[in-house]
Amino acid sequence: MTNGLNHQGLVLQVPPYEYADPQDLTAAAYDNGEDPLIVALDGVTDPRNLGAIVRSVSAFGGHGVVVPERRAAGMTAGAWKSSAGTAARTPVSRVTNLTRALEAYKKEGIAIVGLAADGEHTVEDLEALGGPVVIVIGSEGKGLGRLVGETCDYRVRISMPGGAESLNAGVAAGIVMYEVARRRA
């Protein structure tokens, strides 16, 4: 059944992943009396990055992850494994058009914050991270797409005094999620 893949002594056949509706993510937050905290991915194609991001969203109290249907990683076996089981409790939504989904969140009064190496703000200084927010993370190579970048209310960068040019998408998500959780504590 594993076609030679490392199975660690256990094989399980499961039905296809059931993606959540993007509005269910905000509804769950509001039902719990919390400000929504969602991560949207723009062009992140590595399922291990998706899994790591789901894990960070879960660890820091986020309400879900949004991915586009095309040119993006989906909830594969690799994403599940990288999530270390957190994909079972952190919903992932798949949308036809990420820009439209972000616009819908904006209409709900949620700030759209895009991570960008040339962002005008730093993660440490942006007050909007303390309220309802969607964090948008682009691909490592290309960053945010043009339309998605234009949809963002804020573009932020992570201060990197060590001089690295960029971070892995999963690592960047963890840093920003920590900062949001710290502000909300």
Coordinates of N, CA, C and O in Angstrom, one line a residue:
M1 N 0.8 -1.2 0.0 CA 0.0 0.0 0.0 C 0.8 1.3 0.0 O 0.4 2.3 -0.5
T2 N 2.1 1.2 0.6 CA 2.9 2.4 0.7 C 3.8 2.7 -0.5 O 4.4 3.7 -0.6
N3 N 3.8 1.7 -1.4 CA 4.7 1.8 -2.6 C 6.2 2.2 -2.2 O 6.8 3.0 -2.8
G4 N 6.6 1.6 -1.1 CA 8.0 1.8 -0.7 C 8.2 3.0 0.2 O 9.4 3.2 0.6
L5 N 7.2 3.8 0.5 CA 7.4 5.0 1.3 C 7.6 4.5 2.8 O 7.1 3.5 3.2
N6 N 8.2 5.4 3.6 CA 8.4 5.1 5.0 C 7.0 5.1 5.7 O 6.4 6.1 5.8
H7 N 6.6 4.0 6.2 CA 5.3 3.9 6.8 C 5.4 3.8 8.4 O 4.3 3.8 9.0
Q8 N 6.5 3.6 8.9 CA 6.7 3.6 10.4 C 5.8 2.5 11.0 O 5.3 2.7 12.2
G9 N 5.5 1.5 10.3 CA 4.7 0.3 10.9 C 3.2 0.5 10.8 O 2.5 -0.4 11.4
L10 N 2.7 1.5 10.2 CA 1.3 1.8 10.2 C 0.9 2.4 8.9 O 1.5 3.3 8.4
V11 N -0.2 1.8 8.3 CA -0.8 2.3 7.1 C -2.3 2.5 7.3 O -2.9 1.7 7.9
L12 N -2.8 3.6 6.8 CA -4.2 3.9 7.0 C -4.7 4.5 5.7 O -4.1 5.4 5.1
Q13 N -5.8 4.1 5.2 CA -6.5 4.7 4.1 C -7.6 5.5 4.6 O -8.5 5.1 5.3
V14 N -7.6 6.8 4.2 CA -8.6 7.8 4.6 C -9.3 8.4 3.5 O -8.7 8.5 2.4
P15 N -10.5 8.9 3.7 CA -11.2 9.6 2.6 C -10.5 11.0 2.3 O -9.7 11.4 3.1
P16 N -10.8 11.6 1.1 CA -10.2 12.9 0.8 C -10.5 13.9 1.9 O -11.6 13.9 2.6
Y17 N -9.6 14.8 2.1 CA -9.8 15.9 3.1 C -11.0 16.8 2.7 O -11.2 17.1 1.6
E18 N -11.8 17.1 3.8 CA -12.9 18.0 3.6 C -12.5 19.4 4.0 O -12.3 19.7 5.2
Y19 N -12.4 20.3 3.0 CA -12.1 21.7 3.3 C -13.2 22.4 3.9 O -14.4 22.2 3.5
A20 N -12.9 23.4 4.7 CA -13.9 24.2 5.4 C -14.3 25.4 4.4 O -13.6 25.7 3.5
D21 N -15.5 26.0 4.7 CA -15.9 27.2 4.0 C -15.1 28.3 4.6 O -14.9 28.4 5.8
P22 N -14.6 29.3 3.8 CA -13.8 30.4 4.4 C -14.6 31.2 5.5 O -14.0 31.7 6.5
Q23 N -15.9 31.3 5.3 CA -16.7 32.0 6.3 C -16.9 31.2 7.6 O -17.1 31.8 8.7
D24 N -16.7 29.9 7.6 CA -16.8 29.1 8.8 C -15.6 29.4 9.7 O -15.8 29.3 11.0
L25 N -14.5 29.9 9.2 CA -13.3 30.2 10.0 C -13.6 31.4 10.9 O -13.3 31.4 12.1
T26 N -14.2 32.4 10.3 CA -14.6 33.6 11.1 C -15.7 33.3 12.0 O -15.8 33.8 13.2
A27 N -16.7 32.6 11.6 CA -17.9 32.3 12.4 C -17.4 31.5 13.7 O -17.9 31.8 14.8
A28 N -16.5 30.6 13.5 CA -16.0 29.9 14.7 C -15.3 30.8 15.7 O -15.5 30.7 16.9
A29 N -14.6 31.8 15.2 CA -13.9 32.8 16.1 C -15.0 33.6 16.8 O -14.9 33.7 18.1
Y30 N -15.9 34.1 16.1 CA -16.9 35.0 16.7 C -17.8 34.2 17.7 O -18.2 34.7 18.7
D31 N -18.1 32.9 17.4 CA -18.9 32.0 18.3 C -18.2 31.9 19.6 O -18.8 31.7 20.6
N32 N -16.8 31.9 19.6 CA -16.0 31.8 20.8 C -15.7 33.1 21.5 O -15.0 33.2 22.4
G33 N -16.3 34.2 20.9 CA -16.0 35.5 21.5 C -14.6 36.0 21.2 O -14.1 36.8 22.0
E34 N -14.0 35.6 20.1 CA -12.6 35.9 19.8 C -12.6 36.7 18.5 O -13.4 36.5 17.6
D35 N -11.5 37.5 18.4 CA -11.2 38.1 17.1 C -10.6 37.1 16.2 O -9.7 36.3 16.6
P36 N -11.1 37.0 14.9 CA -10.5 36.0 14.0 C -9.0 36.2 13.8 O -8.5 37.3 13.7
L37 N -8.3 35.1 13.7 CA -6.9 35.0 13.3 C -6.8 33.9 12.3 O -6.9 32.7 12.6
I38 N -6.6 34.3 11.1 CA -6.5 33.4 9.9 C -5.2 33.6 9.2 O -4.8 34.8 9.1
V39 N -4.7 32.6 8.6 CA -3.5 32.7 7.8 C -3.9 32.3 6.4 O -4.5 31.2 6.2
A40 N -3.7 33.1 5.4 CA -3.9 32.8 4.0 C -2.6 32.6 3.2 O -1.7 33.4 3.5
L41 N -2.6 31.6 2.4 CA -1.3 31.4 1.6 C -1.5 31.7 0.2 O -2.5 31.3 -0.4
D42 N -0.5 32.4 -0.4 CA -0.5 32.8 -1.8 C 0.6 32.2 -2.5 O 1.8 32.7 -2.4
G43 N 0.4 31.1 -3.2 CA 1.5 30.5 -4.0 C 2.4 29.6 -3.2 O 3.5 29.3 -3.7
V44 N 2.0 29.2 -2.0 CA 2.9 28.3 -1.2 C 2.5 26.9 -1.8 O 1.4 26.4 -1.6
T45 N 3.5 26.2 -2.4 CA 3.3 25.0 -3.1 C 3.8 23.8 -2.4 O 3.5 22.6 -2.8
D46 N 4.6 23.9 -1.4 CA 5.2 22.8 -0.6 C 4.2 22.3 0.5 O 3.9 23.1 1.4
P47 N 3.7 21.1 0.4 CA 2.8 20.6 1.4 C 3.4 20.6 2.8 O 2.6 20.7 3.8
R48 N 4.7 20.4 2.9 CA 5.3 20.5 4.2 C 5.2 21.9 4.8 O 5.1 22.0 6.0
N49 N 5.3 22.9 4.0 CA 5.1 24.3 4.5 C 3.7 24.4 5.0 O 3.4 25.0 6.0
L50 N 2.7 23.9 4.2 CA 1.3 24.0 4.6 C 1.1 23.4 5.9 O 0.5 23.9 6.8
G51 N 1.7 22.2 6.1 CA 1.5 21.4 7.4 C 2.1 22.2 8.5 O 1.6 22.3 9.6
A52 N 3.3 22.7 8.3 CA 4.0 23.5 9.4 C 3.2 24.7 9.7 O 3.1 25.1 10.9
I53 N 2.6 25.4 8.7 CA 1.8 26.6 9.0 C 0.5 26.2 9.8 O 0.1 26.9 10.7
V54 N -0.1 25.1 9.4 CA -1.3 24.6 10.1 C -0.9 24.4 11.6 O -1.6 24.7 12.5
R55 N 0.3 23.8 11.8 CA 0.7 23.5 13.2 C 0.9 24.8 13.9 O 0.5 24.9 15.1
S56 N 1.5 25.9 13.3 CA 1.7 27.2 14.0 C 0.4 27.8 14.3 O 0.2 28.4 15.4
V57 N -0.5 27.8 13.3 CA -1.9 28.4 13.5 C -2.5 27.7 14.7 O -3.1 28.4 15.6
S58 N -2.4 26.4 14.8 CA -3.0 25.7 16.0 C -2.3 26.0 17.3 O -3.0 26.3 18.3
A59 N -1.0 26.1 17.2 CA -0.2 26.4 18.5 C -0.5 27.7 19.0 O -0.5 27.9 20.3
F60 N -0.8 28.7 18.2 CA -0.9 30.1 18.7 C -2.3 30.6 18.6 O -2.6 31.8 18.6
G61 N -3.3 29.7 18.6 CA -4.7 30.1 18.8 C -5.4 30.6 17.5 O -6.4 31.3 17.6
G62 N -4.9 30.3 16.3 CA -5.5 30.7 15.1 C -6.8 30.0 14.8 O -7.0 28.9 15.4
H63 N -7.6 30.5 13.9 CA -8.9 29.9 13.6 C -8.9 29.1 12.2 O -9.9 28.5 11.9
G64 N -7.8 29.1 11.5 CA -7.7 28.4 10.3 C -6.8 28.9 9.2 O -6.2 30.0 9.4
V65 N -6.7 28.2 8.1 CA -5.8 28.5 7.1 C -6.6 28.5 5.8 O -7.5 27.7 5.6
V66 N -6.3 29.5 4.9 CA -7.0 29.5 3.6 C -6.0 29.3 2.5 O -4.9 30.0 2.5
V67 N -6.3 28.4 1.6 CA -5.4 28.2 0.4 C -6.2 28.3 -0.9 O -7.4 28.0 -0.9
P68 N -5.5 28.8 -1.9 CA -6.2 28.8 -3.2 C -6.3 27.4 -3.8 O -5.5 26.5 -3.5
E69 N -7.3 27.2 -4.7 CA -7.4 25.9 -5.3 C -6.3 25.5 -6.3 O -5.9 24.4 -6.4
R70 N -5.8 26.5 -7.0 CA -4.7 26.3 -8.0 C -3.4 26.9 -7.6 O -3.3 27.9 -6.9
R71 N -2.3 26.3 -8.1 CA -1.0 26.7 -7.8 C -0.7 26.9 -6.3 O -0.1 27.9 -5.9
A72 N -1.1 25.9 -5.6 CA -0.9 25.9 -4.1 C -1.0 24.5 -3.6 O -1.6 23.6 -4.1
A73 N -0.3 24.3 -2.4 CA -0.4 23.0 -1.8 C -1.7 22.8 -1.2 O -2.5 23.7 -0.8
G74 N -2.1 21.5 -1.2 CA -3.4 21.1 -0.6 C -3.1 20.2 0.6 O -1.9 19.9 0.9
M75 N -4.1 19.8 1.3 CA -4.0 18.9 2.4 C -3.7 17.5 2.0 O -4.6 16.6 2.0
T76 N -2.4 17.2 1.6 CA -2.0 15.9 1.2 C -1.5 15.1 2.5 O -1.4 15.7 3.6
A77 N -1.0 13.9 2.2 CA -0.4 13.1 3.3 C 0.8 13.8 3.9 O 1.0 13.8 5.1
G78 N 1.6 14.5 3.0 CA 2.8 15.2 3.5 C 2.4 16.4 4.4 O 3.1 16.7 5.4
A79 N 1.3 17.1 4.0 CA 0.9 18.2 4.8 C 0.4 17.7 6.2 O 0.6 18.3 7.2
W80 N -0.4 16.6 6.2 CA -0.9 16.1 7.4 C 0.3 15.7 8.3 O 0.2 16.0 9.5
K81 N 1.3 15.0 7.8 CA 2.4 14.6 8.6 C 3.1 15.8 9.2 O 3.5 15.8 10.3
S82 N 3.4 16.8 8.4 CA 4.1 18.0 8.8 C 3.3 18.8 9.9 O 3.8 19.5 10.7
S83 N 1.9 18.6 9.9 CA 1.1 19.3 10.8 C 1.2 18.6 12.2 O 0.7 19.2 13.2
A84 N 1.8 17.5 12.3 CA 1.9 16.7 13.5 C 0.6 16.5 14.2 O 0.4 16.6 15.4
G85 N -0.5 16.2 13.4 CA -1.8 15.9 14.0 C -2.7 17.1 14.2 O -3.9 17.0 14.4
T86 N -2.1 18.4 14.1 CA -3.0 19.5 14.3 C -4.0 19.8 13.2 O -4.9 20.5 13.4
A87 N -3.8 19.2 12.0 CA -4.7 19.3 10.9 C -6.1 18.7 11.3 O -7.1 19.1 10.7
A88 N -6.1 17.9 12.3 CA -7.4 17.3 12.7 C -8.3 18.3 13.5 O -9.5 18.1 13.6
R89 N -7.7 19.4 14.0 CA -8.4 20.4 14.7 C -8.3 21.8 14.2 O -9.0 22.7 14.7
T90 N -7.5 22.0 13.2 CA -7.4 23.3 12.6 C -7.9 23.3 11.2 O -7.2 22.6 10.4
P91 N -9.0 23.9 10.9 CA -9.6 23.8 9.6 C -8.8 24.5 8.5 O -8.1 25.6 8.8
V92 N -8.8 24.0 7.3 CA -8.2 24.6 6.1 C -9.3 24.8 5.1 O -10.1 23.9 4.9
S93 N -9.4 26.0 4.6 CA -10.4 26.3 3.6 C -9.7 26.4 2.2 O -8.6 27.0 2.1
R94 N -10.3 26.0 1.2 CA -9.8 26.1 -0.2 C -10.7 27.0 -0.9 O -11.9 26.7 -1.0
V95 N -10.2 28.0 -1.6 CA -11.0 29.0 -2.3 C -10.6 29.1 -3.8 O -9.5 28.8 -4.1
T96 N -11.6 29.4 -4.6 CA -11.3 29.5 -6.0 C -10.5 30.8 -6.3 O -9.6 30.7 -7.1
N97 N -10.8 31.9 -5.6 CA -10.1 33.1 -5.9 C -9.7 33.7 -4.5 O -10.5 34.2 -3.8
L98 N -8.4 33.7 -4.3 CA -7.9 34.2 -3.0 C -8.2 35.7 -2.8 O -8.6 36.1 -1.7
T99 N -8.0 36.5 -3.8 CA -8.3 37.9 -3.7 C -9.7 38.2 -3.3 O -10.0 39.0 -2.4
R100 N -10.7 37.5 -3.9 CA -12.1 37.6 -3.5 C -12.3 37.2 -2.1 O -13.1 37.9 -1.4
A101 N -11.7 36.2 -1.7 CA -11.9 35.7 -0.3 C -11.3 36.8 0.7 O -12.0 37.0 1.7
L102 N -10.2 37.4 0.4 CA -9.6 38.4 1.2 C -10.5 39.6 1.2 O -10.7 40.3 2.3
E103 N -11.1 40.0 0.1 CA -12.1 41.1 0.0 C -13.3 40.8 0.9 O -13.8 41.7 1.6
A104 N -13.8 39.6 0.9 CA -14.9 39.2 1.8 C -14.5 39.4 3.3 O -15.3 39.9 4.0
Y105 N -13.3 39.0 3.6 CA -12.9 39.2 5.0 C -12.8 40.7 5.4 O -13.2 41.1 6.4
K106 N -12.3 41.5 4.4 CA -12.2 42.9 4.6 C -13.6 43.5 4.9 O -13.8 44.4 5.8
K107 N -14.6 43.0 4.2 CA -16.0 43.5 4.4 C -16.5 43.2 5.8 O -17.4 43.9 6.3
E108 N -15.9 42.2 6.4 CA -16.3 41.8 7.8 C -15.5 42.7 8.8 O -15.7 42.5 10.0
G109 N -14.7 43.5 8.3 CA -13.9 44.4 9.2 C -12.6 43.8 9.7 O -12.0 44.2 10.7
I110 N -12.1 42.8 9.0 CA -10.9 42.1 9.3 C -9.7 42.7 8.6 O -9.8 42.9 7.3
A111 N -8.6 43.1 9.3 CA -7.5 43.7 8.6 C -6.7 42.6 7.8 O -6.6 41.4 8.3
I112 N -6.3 42.9 6.6 CA -5.5 42.0 5.8 C -4.1 42.4 5.8 O -3.8 43.5 5.4
V113 N -3.2 41.6 6.4 CA -1.8 41.9 6.6 C -0.9 41.0 5.8 O -0.9 39.8 6.0
G114 N -0.2 41.5 4.8 CA 0.6 40.7 3.9 C 2.1 40.7 4.4 O 2.6 41.8 4.7
L115 N 2.7 39.6 4.4 CA 4.2 39.6 4.7 C 4.9 39.8 3.4 O 4.7 39.2 2.4
A116 N 5.9 40.8 3.5 CA 6.7 41.2 2.3 C 8.0 41.7 2.8 O 8.1 42.5 3.8
A117 N 9.1 41.3 2.1 CA 10.4 41.7 2.5 C 10.6 43.2 2.5 O 11.3 43.8 3.2
D118 N 9.8 43.9 1.6 CA 9.8 45.3 1.5 C 8.7 46.0 2.2 O 8.3 47.2 1.8
G119 N 8.1 45.4 3.2 CA 6.9 45.9 3.9 C 7.2 47.3 4.5 O 8.3 47.5 5.0
E120 N 6.2 48.1 4.6 CA 6.3 49.5 5.2 C 6.4 49.4 6.7 O 6.9 50.3 7.3
H121 N 5.9 48.4 7.3 CA 5.8 48.2 8.7 C 6.6 47.0 9.1 O 6.8 46.1 8.3
T122 N 7.0 46.9 10.4 CA 7.6 45.7 10.9 C 6.5 44.9 11.7 O 5.6 45.5 12.2
V123 N 6.6 43.6 11.8 CA 5.7 42.8 12.5 C 5.6 43.3 14.0 O 4.5 43.4 14.6
E124 N 6.8 43.7 14.5 CA 6.8 44.1 15.9 C 6.0 45.4 16.2 O 5.6 45.7 17.3
D125 N 5.9 46.3 15.2 CA 5.3 47.6 15.3 C 3.8 47.7 14.9 O 3.2 48.7 15.1
L126 N 3.3 46.7 14.2 CA 2.0 46.9 13.6 C 0.9 46.6 14.6 O 0.7 45.5 15.0
E127 N 0.2 47.7 15.0 CA -0.9 47.5 16.0 C -2.1 46.7 15.5 O -2.8 46.0 16.3
A128 N -2.3 46.6 14.2 CA -3.4 45.9 13.6 C -3.4 44.4 14.0 O -4.4 43.7 13.9
L129 N -2.2 43.9 14.3 CA -2.0 42.5 14.6 C -2.8 42.1 15.9 O -3.0 40.9 16.2
G130 N -3.1 43.1 16.7 CA -3.8 42.8 18.0 C -5.3 42.6 17.8 O -6.0 42.2 18.7
G131 N -5.9 42.9 16.6 CA -7.3 42.7 16.4 C -7.6 41.6 15.4 O -6.8 40.7 15.2
P132 N -8.8 41.7 14.8 CA -9.2 40.6 13.8 C -8.3 40.8 12.6 O -8.1 41.9 12.1
V133 N -7.6 39.7 12.2 CA -6.6 39.8 11.2 C -6.5 38.5 10.4 O -6.7 37.4 10.9
V134 N -6.2 38.7 9.1 CA -5.8 37.7 8.2 C -4.3 38.0 7.8 O -4.0 39.0 7.3
I135 N -3.4 37.0 8.1 CA -2.0 37.1 7.7 C -1.9 36.4 6.4 O -2.2 35.3 6.3
V136 N -1.3 37.1 5.4 CA -1.2 36.6 4.1 C 0.3 36.3 3.9 O 1.2 37.2 4.0
I137 N 0.7 35.1 3.5 CA 2.0 34.7 3.3 C 2.2 34.2 1.9 O 1.5 33.3 1.4
G138 N 3.2 34.8 1.2 CA 3.4 34.4 -0.2 C 4.5 33.3 -0.3 O 5.0 32.8 0.7
S139 N 4.8 33.0 -1.5 CA 5.8 31.9 -1.8 C 7.1 32.5 -1.5 O 7.4 33.7 -1.5
E140 N 8.1 31.6 -1.2 CA 9.4 32.0 -0.9 C 10.1 32.7 -2.0 O 10.8 33.7 -1.8
G141 N 9.9 32.2 -3.2 CA 10.6 32.8 -4.4 C 9.9 34.1 -4.8 O 10.6 35.1 -5.0
K142 N 8.6 34.1 -5.0 CA 7.9 35.3 -5.6 C 7.3 36.2 -4.6 O 6.9 37.3 -4.9
G143 N 7.1 35.8 -3.4 CA 6.4 36.6 -2.4 C 4.9 36.7 -2.7 O 4.3 35.7 -3.3
L144 N 4.3 37.8 -2.4 CA 2.8 37.9 -2.7 C 2.6 38.3 -4.1 O 3.4 39.0 -4.8
G145 N 1.5 37.7 -4.7 CA 1.1 38.1 -6.1 C 0.7 39.5 -6.1 O 0.3 40.1 -5.1
R146 N 0.7 40.1 -7.3 CA 0.3 41.5 -7.4 C -1.1 41.8 -6.8 O -1.2 42.7 -6.0
L147 N -2.1 41.1 -7.3 CA -3.5 41.4 -6.9 C -3.6 41.2 -5.4 O -4.3 41.9 -4.7
V148 N -3.1 40.1 -4.9 CA -3.2 39.8 -3.4 C -2.5 40.9 -2.7 O -3.0 41.4 -1.7
G149 N -1.3 41.3 -3.1 CA -0.5 42.4 -2.4 C -1.3 43.7 -2.4 O -1.3 44.4 -1.4
E150 N -2.0 44.0 -3.5 CA -2.8 45.2 -3.6 C -4.0 45.1 -2.7 O -4.6 46.2 -2.2
T151 N -4.5 43.9 -2.3 CA -5.7 43.8 -1.5 C -5.3 44.0 0.0 O -6.2 44.3 0.8
C152 N -4.0 43.8 0.3 CA -3.6 43.9 1.7 C -3.8 45.3 2.2 O -3.4 46.3 1.5
D153 N -4.2 45.5 3.5 CA -4.3 46.8 4.1 C -2.9 47.2 4.6 O -2.6 48.4 4.6
Y154 N -2.1 46.3 5.0 CA -0.8 46.5 5.4 C 0.2 45.5 4.8 O -0.2 44.4 4.6
R155 N 1.4 45.9 4.6 CA 2.5 45.0 4.2 C 3.5 45.1 5.3 O 4.0 46.2 5.6
V156 N 3.9 44.0 5.9 CA 4.8 44.0 7.0 C 6.0 43.1 6.7 O 5.9 42.2 5.9
R157 N 7.1 43.4 7.3 CA 8.3 42.6 7.2 C 8.7 42.1 8.6 O 8.4 42.8 9.6
I158 N 9.5 41.1 8.6 CA 10.0 40.6 9.8 C 11.5 41.1 9.9 O 12.2 40.9 9.0
S159 N 11.8 41.8 11.0 CA 13.1 42.3 11.2 C 14.1 41.1 11.3 O 13.9 40.2 12.1
M160 N 15.2 41.1 10.5 CA 16.1 40.1 10.6 C 17.5 40.7 10.7 O 18.2 40.9 9.7
P161 N 18.0 41.0 11.9 CA 19.3 41.6 12.1 C 20.4 40.8 11.7 O 21.5 41.3 11.5
G162 N 20.3 39.5 11.5 CA 21.3 38.6 11.0 C 21.7 38.7 9.5 O 22.7 38.2 9.1
G163 N 20.8 39.4 8.8 CA 21.1 39.7 7.4 C 20.6 38.7 6.4 O 20.8 38.8 5.2
A164 N 19.8 37.7 6.8 CA 19.2 36.8 5.8 C 18.2 37.5 5.0 O 17.5 38.5 5.4
E165 N 18.1 37.2 3.7 CA 17.2 37.9 2.8 C 15.7 37.5 3.0 O 14.8 38.3 2.8
S166 N 15.5 36.2 3.3 CA 14.1 35.8 3.5 C 14.1 34.6 4.4 O 15.1 34.1 4.8
L167 N 12.9 34.2 4.8 CA 12.6 33.0 5.6 C 11.7 32.0 4.9 O 10.9 32.4 4.0
N168 N 11.8 30.8 5.3 CA 10.9 29.8 4.8 C 9.5 30.2 5.2 O 9.3 30.8 6.3
A169 N 8.5 29.9 4.4 CA 7.1 30.4 4.6 C 6.6 29.8 6.0 O 5.9 30.5 6.7
G170 N 6.9 28.6 6.3 CA 6.5 28.0 7.6 C 7.1 28.7 8.8 O 6.5 28.9 9.8
V171 N 8.4 29.0 8.7 CA 9.1 29.7 9.7 C 8.5 31.1 9.9 O 8.2 31.6 11.0
A172 N 8.3 31.9 8.8 CA 7.8 33.2 8.9 C 6.4 33.2 9.5 O 6.1 34.0 10.3
A173 N 5.6 32.2 9.2 CA 4.2 32.1 9.8 C 4.3 31.9 11.3 O 3.6 32.5 12.0
G174 N 5.2 31.1 11.7 CA 5.4 30.8 13.1 C 5.8 32.1 13.9 O 5.3 32.4 15.0
I175 N 6.7 32.9 13.3 CA 7.1 34.1 14.0 C 5.9 35.1 14.1 O 5.7 35.7 15.1
V176 N 5.2 35.3 13.0 CA 4.1 36.2 13.0 C 3.0 35.7 14.0 O 2.4 36.5 14.7
M177 N 2.7 34.4 13.9 CA 1.7 33.9 14.8 C 2.0 34.1 16.3 O 1.2 34.4 17.1
Y178 N 3.3 33.9 16.6 CA 3.8 34.2 18.0 C 3.5 35.6 18.4 O 3.0 35.9 19.5
E179 N 3.9 36.6 17.5 CA 3.7 38.0 17.8 C 2.2 38.3 18.0 O 1.9 39.1 18.9
V180 N 1.3 37.7 17.2 CA -0.1 38.0 17.3 C -0.6 37.4 18.7 O -1.3 38.1 19.4
A181 N -0.1 36.2 19.0 CA -0.5 35.6 20.3 C 0.0 36.4 21.5 O -0.7 36.6 22.5
R182 N 1.2 36.9 21.4 CA 1.8 37.7 22.4 C 1.0 39.0 22.6 O 0.7 39.4 23.8
R183 N 0.6 39.6 21.5 CA -0.2 40.9 21.7 C -1.6 40.6 22.3 O -2.2 41.4 23.0
R184 N -2.2 39.4 22.0 CA -3.5 39.1 22.4 C -3.5 38.6 23.9 O -4.6 38.5 24.5
A185 N -2.4 38.2 24.4 CA -2.3 37.6 25.8 C -2.6 38.7 26.8 O -2.4 39.8 26.7

